[in-house]
């Protein structure tokens, strides 16, 4: 719901699909939305339990 297309790789790397031409402000916005999304995801108890297992 944050307008991002991200792929998680097994190595812990996130792959993004932004436009090929991005400004510094665009990249800052992408990283901020990523942080918010990851924080929100980690608030889910089921996600946190799966990460421990």
CSV table of C-alpha atoms in Angstrom, one decimal:
chain,number,residue,atom,x,y,z
A,1,UNK,CA,0.0,0.0,0.0
A,2,UNK,CA,3.1,2.2,0.0
A,3,UNK,CA,3.5,2.2,-3.8
A,4,UNK,CA,6.6,0.1,-3.8
A,5,UNK,CA,7.6,-3.0,-5.8
A,6,UNK,CA,10.3,-4.9,-3.8
A,7,UNK,CA,11.6,-8.4,-4.1
A,8,UNK,CA,13.3,-10.1,-1.1
A,9,UNK,CA,16.3,-12.3,-2.0
A,10,UNK,CA,17.5,-15.2,0.2
A,11,UNK,CA,20.8,-13.4,0.8
A,12,UNK,CA,18.9,-10.6,2.7
A,13,UNK,CA,19.0,-8.2,-0.2
A,14,UNK,CA,16.0,-6.2,-1.3
A,15,UNK,CA,15.6,-5.6,-5.0
A,16,UNK,CA,13.6,-2.6,-6.1
A,17,UNK,CA,11.8,-1.8,-9.3
A,18,UNK,CA,11.8,2.0,-9.5
A,19,UNK,CA,12.1,4.0,-12.7
A,20,UNK,CA,15.5,4.1,-14.3
A,21,UNK,CA,15.7,7.8,-13.7
A,22,UNK,CA,15.3,8.8,-10.1
A,23,UNK,CA,16.2,12.0,-8.3
A,24,UNK,CA,17.8,12.0,-4.9
A,25,UNK,CA,14.5,13.0,-3.4
A,26,UNK,CA,12.8,10.1,-5.2
A,27,UNK,CA,15.3,7.7,-3.7
A,28,UNK,CA,14.9,9.2,-0.2
A,29,UNK,CA,11.1,8.7,-0.5
A,30,UNK,CA,11.6,5.1,-1.6
A,31,UNK,CA,13.9,4.3,1.3
A,32,UNK,CA,11.5,6.0,3.8
A,33,UNK,CA,8.5,4.0,2.5
A,34,UNK,CA,10.6,0.9,2.7
A,35,UNK,CA,11.5,1.6,6.4
A,36,UNK,CA,7.9,2.3,7.2
A,37,UNK,CA,6.7,-0.9,5.5
A,38,UNK,CA,9.4,-3.1,7.2
A,39,UNK,CA,8.6,-1.5,10.6
A,40,UNK,CA,4.9,-2.2,10.1
A,41,UNK,CA,5.5,-5.8,8.9
A,42,UNK,CA,7.7,-6.5,12.0
A,43,UNK,CA,4.9,-5.4,14.3
A,44,UNK,CA,2.9,-8.5,13.2
A,45,UNK,CA,3.4,-11.2,15.9
A,46,UNK,CA,3.1,-14.0,13.3
A,47,UNK,CA,5.9,-12.5,11.2
A,48,UNK,CA,8.1,-12.1,14.2
A,49,UNK,CA,7.4,-15.7,15.3
A,50,UNK,CA,8.2,-17.0,11.8
A,51,UNK,CA,11.5,-15.1,11.9
A,52,UNK,CA,12.5,-16.9,15.1
A,53,UNK,CA,11.7,-20.4,13.8
